[in-house]
Coordinates of C-alpha atoms and ligand atoms in Angstrom, one line a residue:
X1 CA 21.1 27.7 70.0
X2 CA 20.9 26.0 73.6
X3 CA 23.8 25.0 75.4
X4 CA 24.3 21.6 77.2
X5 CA 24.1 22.8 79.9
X6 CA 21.2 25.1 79.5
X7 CA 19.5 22.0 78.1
X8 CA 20.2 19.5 81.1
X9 CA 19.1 22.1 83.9
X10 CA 15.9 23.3 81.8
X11 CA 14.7 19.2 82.2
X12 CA 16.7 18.6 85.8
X13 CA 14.8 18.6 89.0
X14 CA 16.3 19.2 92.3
X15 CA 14.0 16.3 94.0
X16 CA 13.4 13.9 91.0
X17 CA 14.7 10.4 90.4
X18 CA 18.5 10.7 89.8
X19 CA 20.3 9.4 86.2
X20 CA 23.4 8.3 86.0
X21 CA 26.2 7.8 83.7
X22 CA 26.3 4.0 82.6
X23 CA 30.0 4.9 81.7
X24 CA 31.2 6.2 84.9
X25 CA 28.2 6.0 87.3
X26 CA 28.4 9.7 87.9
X27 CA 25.0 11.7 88.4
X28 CA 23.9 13.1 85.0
X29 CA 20.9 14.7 86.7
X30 CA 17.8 14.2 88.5
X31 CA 14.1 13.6 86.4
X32 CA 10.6 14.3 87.3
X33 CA 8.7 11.1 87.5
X34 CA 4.8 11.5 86.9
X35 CA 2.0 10.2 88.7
X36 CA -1.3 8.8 86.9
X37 CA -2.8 12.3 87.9
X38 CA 0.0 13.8 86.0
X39 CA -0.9 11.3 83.0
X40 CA -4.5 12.8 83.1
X41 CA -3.7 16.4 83.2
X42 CA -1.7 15.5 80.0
X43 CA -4.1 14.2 78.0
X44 CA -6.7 16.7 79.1
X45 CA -4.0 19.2 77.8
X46 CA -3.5 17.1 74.4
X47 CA -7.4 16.7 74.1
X48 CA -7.9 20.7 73.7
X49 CA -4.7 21.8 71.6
X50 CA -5.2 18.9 69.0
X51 CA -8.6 20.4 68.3
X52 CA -7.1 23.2 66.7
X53 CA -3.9 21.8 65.4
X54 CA -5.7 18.9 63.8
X55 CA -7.5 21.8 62.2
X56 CA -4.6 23.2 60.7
X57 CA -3.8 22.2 56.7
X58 CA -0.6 19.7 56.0
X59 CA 1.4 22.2 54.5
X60 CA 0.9 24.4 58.1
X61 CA 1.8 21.5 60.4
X62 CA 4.5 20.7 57.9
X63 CA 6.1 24.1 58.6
X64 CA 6.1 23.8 62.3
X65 CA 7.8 20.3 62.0
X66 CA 10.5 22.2 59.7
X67 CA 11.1 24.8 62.8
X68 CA 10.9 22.5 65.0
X69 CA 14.1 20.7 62.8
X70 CA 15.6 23.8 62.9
X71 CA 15.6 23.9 66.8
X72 CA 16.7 20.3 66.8
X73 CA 19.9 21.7 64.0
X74 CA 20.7 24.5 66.3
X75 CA 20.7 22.4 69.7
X76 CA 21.8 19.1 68.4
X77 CA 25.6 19.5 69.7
X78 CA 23.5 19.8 73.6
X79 CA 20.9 17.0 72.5
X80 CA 24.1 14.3 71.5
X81 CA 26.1 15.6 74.9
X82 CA 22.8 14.7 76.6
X83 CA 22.8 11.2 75.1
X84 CA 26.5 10.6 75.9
X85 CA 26.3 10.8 79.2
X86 CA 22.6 9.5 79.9
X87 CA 22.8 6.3 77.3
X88 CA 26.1 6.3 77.5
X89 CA 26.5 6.0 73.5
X90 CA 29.9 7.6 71.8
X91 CA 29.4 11.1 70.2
X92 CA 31.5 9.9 67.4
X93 CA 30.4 6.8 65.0
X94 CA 27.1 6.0 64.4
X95 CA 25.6 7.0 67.9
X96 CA 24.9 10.1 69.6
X97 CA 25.8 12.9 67.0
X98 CA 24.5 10.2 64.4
X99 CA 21.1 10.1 66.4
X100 CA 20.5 14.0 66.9
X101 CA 20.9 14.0 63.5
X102 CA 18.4 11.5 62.1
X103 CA 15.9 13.3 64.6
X104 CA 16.2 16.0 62.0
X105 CA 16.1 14.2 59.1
X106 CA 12.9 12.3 60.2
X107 CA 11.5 15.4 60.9
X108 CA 11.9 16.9 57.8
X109 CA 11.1 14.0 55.7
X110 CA 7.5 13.4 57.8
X111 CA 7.1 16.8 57.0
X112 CA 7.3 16.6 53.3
X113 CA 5.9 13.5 52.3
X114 CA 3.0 14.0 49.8
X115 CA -0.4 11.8 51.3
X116 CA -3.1 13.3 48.4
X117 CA -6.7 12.1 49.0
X118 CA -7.1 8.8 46.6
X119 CA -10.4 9.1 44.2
X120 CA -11.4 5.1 43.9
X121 CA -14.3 5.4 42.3
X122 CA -15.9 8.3 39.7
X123 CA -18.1 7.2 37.0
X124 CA -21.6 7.6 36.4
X125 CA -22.4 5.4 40.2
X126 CA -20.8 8.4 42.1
X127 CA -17.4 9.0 43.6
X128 CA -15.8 7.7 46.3
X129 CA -12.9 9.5 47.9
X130 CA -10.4 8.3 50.6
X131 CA -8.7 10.5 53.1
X132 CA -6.6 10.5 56.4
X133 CA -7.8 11.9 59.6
X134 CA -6.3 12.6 62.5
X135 CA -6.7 9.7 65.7
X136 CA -6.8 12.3 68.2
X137 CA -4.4 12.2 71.1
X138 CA -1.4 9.1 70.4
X139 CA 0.6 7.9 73.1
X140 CA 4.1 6.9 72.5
X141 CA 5.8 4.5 74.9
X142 CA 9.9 4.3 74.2
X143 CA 13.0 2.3 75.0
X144 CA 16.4 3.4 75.9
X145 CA 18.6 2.9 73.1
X146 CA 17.8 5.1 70.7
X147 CA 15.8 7.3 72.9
X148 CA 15.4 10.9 70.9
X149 CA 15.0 9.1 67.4
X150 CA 12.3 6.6 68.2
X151 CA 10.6 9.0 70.0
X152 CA 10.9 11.0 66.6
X153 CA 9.8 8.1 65.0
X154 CA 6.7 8.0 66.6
X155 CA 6.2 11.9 67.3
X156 CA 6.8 13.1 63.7
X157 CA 4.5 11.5 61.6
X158 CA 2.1 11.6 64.7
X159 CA 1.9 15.4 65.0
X160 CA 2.1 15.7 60.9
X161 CA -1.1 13.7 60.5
X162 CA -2.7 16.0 63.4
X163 CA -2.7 14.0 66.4
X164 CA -1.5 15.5 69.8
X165 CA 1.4 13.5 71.3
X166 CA 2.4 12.0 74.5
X167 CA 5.9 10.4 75.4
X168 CA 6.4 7.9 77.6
X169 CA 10.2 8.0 77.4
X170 CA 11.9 4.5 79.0
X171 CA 12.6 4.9 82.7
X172 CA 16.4 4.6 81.8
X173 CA 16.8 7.7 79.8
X174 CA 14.4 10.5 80.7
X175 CA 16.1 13.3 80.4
X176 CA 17.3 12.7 76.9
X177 CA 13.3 12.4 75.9
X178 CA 12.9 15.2 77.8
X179 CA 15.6 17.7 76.7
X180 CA 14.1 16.8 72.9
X181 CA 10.4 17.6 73.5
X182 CA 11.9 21.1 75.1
X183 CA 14.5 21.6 72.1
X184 CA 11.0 20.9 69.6
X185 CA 8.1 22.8 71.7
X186 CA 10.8 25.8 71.0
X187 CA 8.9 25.7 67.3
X188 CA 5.6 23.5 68.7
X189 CA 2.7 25.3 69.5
X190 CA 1.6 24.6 73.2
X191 CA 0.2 21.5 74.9
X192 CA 0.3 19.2 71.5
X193 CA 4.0 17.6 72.6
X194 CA 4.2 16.7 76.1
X195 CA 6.1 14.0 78.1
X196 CA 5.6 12.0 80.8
X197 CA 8.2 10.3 82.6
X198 CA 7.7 7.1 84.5
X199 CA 8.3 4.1 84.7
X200 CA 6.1 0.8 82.9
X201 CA 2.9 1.7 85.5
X202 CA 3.0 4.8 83.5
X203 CA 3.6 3.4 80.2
X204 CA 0.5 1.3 81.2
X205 CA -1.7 4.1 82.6
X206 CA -0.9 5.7 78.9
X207 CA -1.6 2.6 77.3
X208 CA -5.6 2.1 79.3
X209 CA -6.2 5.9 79.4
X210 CA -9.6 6.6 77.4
X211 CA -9.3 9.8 76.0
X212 CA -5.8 8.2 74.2
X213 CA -6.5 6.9 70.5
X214 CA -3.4 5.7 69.8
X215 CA -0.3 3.5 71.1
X216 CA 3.0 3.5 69.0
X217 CA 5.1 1.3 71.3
X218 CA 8.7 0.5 70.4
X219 CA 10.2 -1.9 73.2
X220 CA 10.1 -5.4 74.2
X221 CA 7.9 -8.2 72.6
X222 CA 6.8 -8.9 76.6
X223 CA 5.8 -5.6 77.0
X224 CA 3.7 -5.0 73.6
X225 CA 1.4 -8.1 74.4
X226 CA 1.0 -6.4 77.6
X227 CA 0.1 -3.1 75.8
X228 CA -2.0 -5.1 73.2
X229 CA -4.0 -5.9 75.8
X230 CA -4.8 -2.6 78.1
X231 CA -5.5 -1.2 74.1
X232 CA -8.2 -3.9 73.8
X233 CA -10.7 -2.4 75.4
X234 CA -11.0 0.9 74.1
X235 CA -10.2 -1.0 70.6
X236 CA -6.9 1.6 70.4
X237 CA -5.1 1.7 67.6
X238 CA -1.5 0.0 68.2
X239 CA 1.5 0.2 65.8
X240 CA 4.4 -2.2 67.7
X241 CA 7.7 -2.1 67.0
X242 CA 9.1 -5.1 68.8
X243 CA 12.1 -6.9 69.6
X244 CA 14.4 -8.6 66.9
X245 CA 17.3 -11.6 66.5
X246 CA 18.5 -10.7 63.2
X247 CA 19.9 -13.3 61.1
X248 CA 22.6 -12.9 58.3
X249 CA 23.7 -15.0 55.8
X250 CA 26.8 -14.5 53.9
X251 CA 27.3 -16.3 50.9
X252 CA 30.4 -18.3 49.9
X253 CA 31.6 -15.5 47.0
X254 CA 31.9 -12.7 49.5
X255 CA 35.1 -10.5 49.7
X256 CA 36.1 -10.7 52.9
X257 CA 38.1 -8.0 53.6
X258 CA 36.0 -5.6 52.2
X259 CA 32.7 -6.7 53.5
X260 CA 34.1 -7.1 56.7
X261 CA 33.8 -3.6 58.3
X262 CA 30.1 -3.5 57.4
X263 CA 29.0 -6.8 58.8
X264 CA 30.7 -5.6 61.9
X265 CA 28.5 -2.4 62.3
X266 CA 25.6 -4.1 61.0
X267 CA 26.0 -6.0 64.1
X268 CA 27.9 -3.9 66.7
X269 CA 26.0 -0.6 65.7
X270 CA 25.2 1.8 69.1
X271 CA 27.4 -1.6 70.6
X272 CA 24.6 -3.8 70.0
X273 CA 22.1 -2.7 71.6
X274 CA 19.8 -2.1 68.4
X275 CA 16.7 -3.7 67.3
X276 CA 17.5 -4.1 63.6
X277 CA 21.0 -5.3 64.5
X278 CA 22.9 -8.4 62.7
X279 CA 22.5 -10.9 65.7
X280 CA 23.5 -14.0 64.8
X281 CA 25.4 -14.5 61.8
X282 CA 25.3 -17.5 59.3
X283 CA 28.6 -18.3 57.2
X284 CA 29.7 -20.9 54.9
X285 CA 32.6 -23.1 55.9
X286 CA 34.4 -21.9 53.2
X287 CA 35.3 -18.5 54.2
X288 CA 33.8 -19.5 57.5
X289 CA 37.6 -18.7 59.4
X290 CA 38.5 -16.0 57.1
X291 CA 35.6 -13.9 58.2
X292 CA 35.8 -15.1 62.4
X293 CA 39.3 -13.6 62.2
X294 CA 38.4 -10.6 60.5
X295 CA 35.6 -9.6 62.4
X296 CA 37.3 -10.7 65.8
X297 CA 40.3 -8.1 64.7
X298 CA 38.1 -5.4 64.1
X299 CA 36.2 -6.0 67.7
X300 CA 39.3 -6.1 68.9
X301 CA 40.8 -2.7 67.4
X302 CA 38.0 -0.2 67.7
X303 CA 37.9 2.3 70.4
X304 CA 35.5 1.4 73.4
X305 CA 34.9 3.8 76.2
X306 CA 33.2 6.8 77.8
X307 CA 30.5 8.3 75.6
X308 CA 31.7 11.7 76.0
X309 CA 35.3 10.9 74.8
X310 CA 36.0 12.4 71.1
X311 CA 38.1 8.9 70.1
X312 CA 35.4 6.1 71.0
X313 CA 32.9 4.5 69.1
X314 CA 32.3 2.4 71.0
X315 CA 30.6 2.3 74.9
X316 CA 29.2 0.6 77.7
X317 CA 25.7 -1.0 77.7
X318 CA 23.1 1.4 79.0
X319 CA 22.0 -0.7 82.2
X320 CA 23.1 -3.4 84.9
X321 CA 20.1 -5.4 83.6
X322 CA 21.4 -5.3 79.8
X323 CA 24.8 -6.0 80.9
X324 CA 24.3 -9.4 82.7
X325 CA 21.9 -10.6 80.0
X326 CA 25.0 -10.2 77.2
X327 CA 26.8 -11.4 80.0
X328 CA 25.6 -14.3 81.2
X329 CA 24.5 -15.6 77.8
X330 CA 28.1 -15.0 76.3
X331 CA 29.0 -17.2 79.8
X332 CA 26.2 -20.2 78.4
X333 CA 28.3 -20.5 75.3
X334 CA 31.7 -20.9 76.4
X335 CA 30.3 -23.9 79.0
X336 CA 28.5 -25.3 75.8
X337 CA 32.1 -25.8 74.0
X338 CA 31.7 -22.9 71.9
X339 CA 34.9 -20.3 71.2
X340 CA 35.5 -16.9 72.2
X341 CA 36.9 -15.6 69.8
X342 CA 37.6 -12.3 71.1
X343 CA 36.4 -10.6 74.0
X344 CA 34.2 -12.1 76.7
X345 CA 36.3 -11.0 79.9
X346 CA 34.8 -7.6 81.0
X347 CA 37.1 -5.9 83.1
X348 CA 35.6 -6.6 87.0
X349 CA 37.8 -3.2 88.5
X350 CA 36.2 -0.9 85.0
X351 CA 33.5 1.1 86.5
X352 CA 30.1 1.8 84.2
X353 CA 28.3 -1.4 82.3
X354 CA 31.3 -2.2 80.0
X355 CA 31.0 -5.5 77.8
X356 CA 34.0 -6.1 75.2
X357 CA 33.4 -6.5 71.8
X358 CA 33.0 -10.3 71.6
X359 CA 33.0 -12.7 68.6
X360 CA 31.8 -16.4 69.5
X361 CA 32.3 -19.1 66.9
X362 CA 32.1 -22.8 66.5
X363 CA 28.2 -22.1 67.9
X364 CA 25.4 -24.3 67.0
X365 CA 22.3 -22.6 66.5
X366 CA 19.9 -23.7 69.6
X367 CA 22.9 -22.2 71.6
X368 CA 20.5 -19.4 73.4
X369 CA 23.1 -16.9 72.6
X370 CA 21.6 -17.5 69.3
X371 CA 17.9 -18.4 70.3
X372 CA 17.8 -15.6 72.7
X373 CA 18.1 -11.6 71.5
X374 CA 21.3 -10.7 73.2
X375 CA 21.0 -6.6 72.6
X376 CA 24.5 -6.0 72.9
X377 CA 27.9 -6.1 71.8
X378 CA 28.9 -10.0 71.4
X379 CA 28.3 -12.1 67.8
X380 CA 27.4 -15.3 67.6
X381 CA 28.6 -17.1 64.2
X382 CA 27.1 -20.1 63.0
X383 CA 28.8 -22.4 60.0
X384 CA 27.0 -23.9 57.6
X385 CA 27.3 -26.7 54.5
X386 CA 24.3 -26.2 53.4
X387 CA 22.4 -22.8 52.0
X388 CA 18.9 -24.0 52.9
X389 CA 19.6 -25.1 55.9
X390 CA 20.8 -21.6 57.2
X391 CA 18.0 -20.2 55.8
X392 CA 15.8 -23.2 58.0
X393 CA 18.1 -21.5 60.7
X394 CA 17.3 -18.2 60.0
X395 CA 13.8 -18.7 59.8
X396 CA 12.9 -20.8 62.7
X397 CA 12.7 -18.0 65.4
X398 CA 9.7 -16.7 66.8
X399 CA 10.6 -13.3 65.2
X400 CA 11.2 -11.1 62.3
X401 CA 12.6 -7.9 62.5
X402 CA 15.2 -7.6 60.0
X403 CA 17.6 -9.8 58.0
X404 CA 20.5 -9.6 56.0
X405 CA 22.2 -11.5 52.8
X406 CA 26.2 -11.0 51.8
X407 CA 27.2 -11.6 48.3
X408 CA 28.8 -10.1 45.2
X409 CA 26.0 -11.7 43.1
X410 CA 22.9 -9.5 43.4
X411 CA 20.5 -12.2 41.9
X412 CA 21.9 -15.0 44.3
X413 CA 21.1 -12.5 46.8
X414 CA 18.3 -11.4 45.8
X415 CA 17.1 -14.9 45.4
X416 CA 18.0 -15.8 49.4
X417 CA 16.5 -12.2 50.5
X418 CA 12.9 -13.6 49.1
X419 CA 12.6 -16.5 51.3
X420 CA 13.8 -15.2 54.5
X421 CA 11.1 -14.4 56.6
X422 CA 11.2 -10.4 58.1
X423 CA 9.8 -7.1 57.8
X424 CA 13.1 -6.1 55.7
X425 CA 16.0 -7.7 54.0
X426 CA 19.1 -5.8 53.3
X427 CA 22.0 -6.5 50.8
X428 CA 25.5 -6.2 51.4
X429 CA 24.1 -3.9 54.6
X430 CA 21.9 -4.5 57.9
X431 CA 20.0 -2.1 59.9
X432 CA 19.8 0.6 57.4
X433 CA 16.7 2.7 57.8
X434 CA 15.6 5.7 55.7
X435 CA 12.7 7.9 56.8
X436 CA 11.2 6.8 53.3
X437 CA 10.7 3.4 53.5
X438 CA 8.4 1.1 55.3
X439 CA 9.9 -0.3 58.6
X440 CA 8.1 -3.1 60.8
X441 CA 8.4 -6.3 62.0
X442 CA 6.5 -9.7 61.5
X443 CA 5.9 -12.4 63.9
X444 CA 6.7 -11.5 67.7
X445 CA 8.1 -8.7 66.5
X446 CA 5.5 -6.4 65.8
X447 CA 2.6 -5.1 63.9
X448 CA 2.3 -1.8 61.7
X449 CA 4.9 0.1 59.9
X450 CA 6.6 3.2 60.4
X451 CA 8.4 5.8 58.0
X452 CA 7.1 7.0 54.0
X453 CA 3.4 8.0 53.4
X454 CA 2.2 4.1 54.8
X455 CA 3.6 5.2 58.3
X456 CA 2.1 8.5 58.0
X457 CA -1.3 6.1 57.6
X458 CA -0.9 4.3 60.3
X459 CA -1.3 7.2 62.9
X460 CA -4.0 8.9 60.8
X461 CA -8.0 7.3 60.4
X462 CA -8.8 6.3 57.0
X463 CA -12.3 8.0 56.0
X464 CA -13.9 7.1 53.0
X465 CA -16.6 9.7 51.4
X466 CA -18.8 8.6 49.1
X467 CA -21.6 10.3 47.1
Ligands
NAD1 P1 10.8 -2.6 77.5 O1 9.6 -3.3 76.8 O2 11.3 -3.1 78.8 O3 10.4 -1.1 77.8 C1 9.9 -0.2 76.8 C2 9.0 0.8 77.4 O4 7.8 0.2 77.8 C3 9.6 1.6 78.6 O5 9.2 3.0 78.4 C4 8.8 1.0 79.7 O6 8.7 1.8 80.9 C5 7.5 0.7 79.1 N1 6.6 -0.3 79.8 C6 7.0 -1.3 80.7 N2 5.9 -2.0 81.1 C7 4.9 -1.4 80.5 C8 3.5 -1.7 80.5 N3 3.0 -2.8 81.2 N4 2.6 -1.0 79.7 C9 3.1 0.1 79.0 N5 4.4 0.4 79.0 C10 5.3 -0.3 79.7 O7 11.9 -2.5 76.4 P2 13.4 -1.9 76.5 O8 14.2 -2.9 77.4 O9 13.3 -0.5 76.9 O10 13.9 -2.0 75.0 C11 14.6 -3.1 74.5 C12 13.7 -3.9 73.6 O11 13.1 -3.0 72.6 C13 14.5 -4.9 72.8 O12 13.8 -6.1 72.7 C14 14.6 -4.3 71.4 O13 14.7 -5.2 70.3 C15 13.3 -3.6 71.3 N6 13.4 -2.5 70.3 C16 12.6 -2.6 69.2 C17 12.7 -1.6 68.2 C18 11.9 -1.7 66.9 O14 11.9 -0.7 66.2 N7 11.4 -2.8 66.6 C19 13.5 -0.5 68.4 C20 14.3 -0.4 69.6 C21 14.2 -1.4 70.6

């Protein structure tokens, strides 16, 4: 088992870049920031140790990812203190004990999933077999808000299929990247999981390098065209996971007090700042009070503070940046006529990037707190008269991440969930991943899946024999 602090001074510098808490603004630690030499040495590194672990059979890499799950187990009390005080996310609630524990999960379920060569053809013209391959060497570029399980995401399936991995952890949270790939090269065998922290000139020097095969990108829509690009001329492979304005549409049989509470975390999960989030709600004028009120008395009741304290579930928003976009956008609405509900007056003498939990109503939809992705904790919700007109609504952005339909009718549901237009469509839930099933986005949010055998695919060649 590592301690937190053995954790934090094994990937603390004394003359790195310093991290601090977004709660408090005290010093978390100091991180190494690497030049493009530091980027080459790393792949050269990667190059040479995926020779031999892209040599090794599934069921040998699958063991390694199992230890290296065990490690993540046995240090995953240090890995969520890490992410408490550097993202600034609650331990409790579905944040930073949530997140060290789906790093495990995802670990062991890339590890297990069964990808058997497929036989297409065998008669009497020959056979024809397809396999995976490895890529090579994938570089994976990261955000800050779920900075240990994306980079799972991307790492896990990587290193199952073969491939040697770099991370590019997001310039806000390095040393919770970096405290991971030390936690998981405890069970790793050497040079096939490094990291390289930095800030987007690194992320792009990963994304041009030529010896890298790979780019699994999970950030801003802005920044994956970017990466599209510098991939274009070595023809890298790209999976995208992009950004999101997630609509939901409840329908007019809901329960409100019992669907309530799960709209609300659908939406204010990790305080918003999630890309499969509920961001903009649709509601029938109906129950269209009922639910504001609920929603806005849950906002106002749960616990919002310091990551590290035991009783919050909710906390501040990582970054100045994040905080003035919620901000500001939350400010556009109230000059438009709309109502805040609850919230929208952070607290000027609170130290740290606090927002409140803020529910706006009597919003139309080209309000840019509904046209814009808002990535934090403040719910815009839109009334409708007419069904097909939210789902117009809905479907009129320029992305497609996720989506969600409310109703006690599972067909009626069912029959909404078909013609909205995103990578998923929950029921009765929202943001709900599971390391077995498909995740991606459509539109400007992205290209390529992630999770279950078609994610372990995507970072893997596909190699066709034929005799
Ligand atoms: P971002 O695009 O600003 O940064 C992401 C990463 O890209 C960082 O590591 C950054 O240093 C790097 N980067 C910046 N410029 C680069 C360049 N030119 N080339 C290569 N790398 C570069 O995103 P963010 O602000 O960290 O994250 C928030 C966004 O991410 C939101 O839009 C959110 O919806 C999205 N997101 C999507 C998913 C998903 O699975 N679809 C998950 C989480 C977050």
């Amino acid at each position: 088992m590592t301690t937190f602090d053995n954790l934090l001074a094994a990937v603390t510098v004394t003359d790195g870049q310093p991290v601090h808490d977004p709660a408090t603004g005290e010093l978390v630690g100091n991180t190494k920031m690497s030049s493009t030499d530091d980027v080459d040495a790393a792949v050269a590194i990667a190059s040479q140790a995926q020779k031999s672990w892209g040599a090794l059979s599934h069921a040998e890499r699958a063991d390694y990812l199992h230890k290296a799950a065990d490690a993540v187990n046995a240090s995953a009390e240090a890995l969520a203190q890490i992410l408490a005080r550097e993202v600034g996310k609650p331990l409790n609630g579905p944040n930073a004990r949530f997140e060290a524990g789906a790093c495990e999960a995802w670990l062991r379920a890339n590890a297990d999933f069964p990808l058997e060569d497929e036989v297409l053809v065998d008669d009497e013209s020959g056979k024809s077999v397809l396999s995976y391959v490895p890529i090579g060497v994938v570089g994976a570029i990261g955000p800050w808000n779920w900075p240990m399980m994306i980079s799972v995401w991307q790492l896990a399936p990587s290193l199952r299929m073969g491939n040697a991995v770099i991370l590019k952890p997001s310039e806000h949270t390095p040393l919770s990247v970096q405290a991971l790939v030390a936690v998981l090269n405890q069970a790793l065998p050497e040079g096939v999981l490094q990291v390289v922290p930095g800030e987007g000139d690194i992320g792009q020097a990963v994304s041009e390098h030529p010896d890298i095969d790979k780019i699994m990108f999970t950030g801003s829509t802005k920044t994956g065209q970017a990466i599209m690009r510098s991939a274009a001329a070595d023809m890298k492979r790209v999976t995208l996971e992009l950004g999101g304005n997630d609509a939901g549409i409840v329908l007019e049989d809901i329960n409100v007090a019992d669907m309530a509470q799960d709209i609300f975390w659908g939406a204010f999960i990790n305080t918003g700042q999630t890309c499969a989030a509920l961001k903009r709600l649709y509601v029938p004028a109906s129950i269209y009070d009922e639910l504001v009120q609920a929603l806005a008395k849950i906002a106002a009741e749960t616990p919002m503070g310091q990551g590290v304290s035991e009783e919050n579930v909710l906390g501040p928003l990582q970054n100045a940046a994040q905080q003035k976009i919620v901000a500001d956008l939350v400010e556009e609405a109230r000059k438009d006529g709309a109502t805040i509900v609850t919230g929208g007056n952070p607290d000027d003498h609170q130290t740290g990037y606090f927002y409140p939990a803020t529910i706006v109503s009597d919003i139309d939809q080209k309000n840019p707190l509904v046209q814009i992705e808002q990535f934090g904790p403040a719910l815009p919700i839109i009334k409708y008269d007419d069904l097909d007109q939210a789902i117009e609504w809905a479907n009129e952005l320029e992305v497609g991440l996720g989506s969600s339909v409310w109703s006690s009718d599972a067909d009626r549901a069912r029959e909404v969930a078909n013609r909205l237009i995103a990578g998923t469509t929950w029921i009765n839930k929202h943001g709900a991943v599971d390391p077995r099933v498909p995740f991606g986005g459509v539109k400007k949010s992205g290209m390529g899946l992630e999770f279950g055998v078609e994610g372990l695919k995507q970072v893997a060649l596909p190699k066709v024999t034929t005799l």
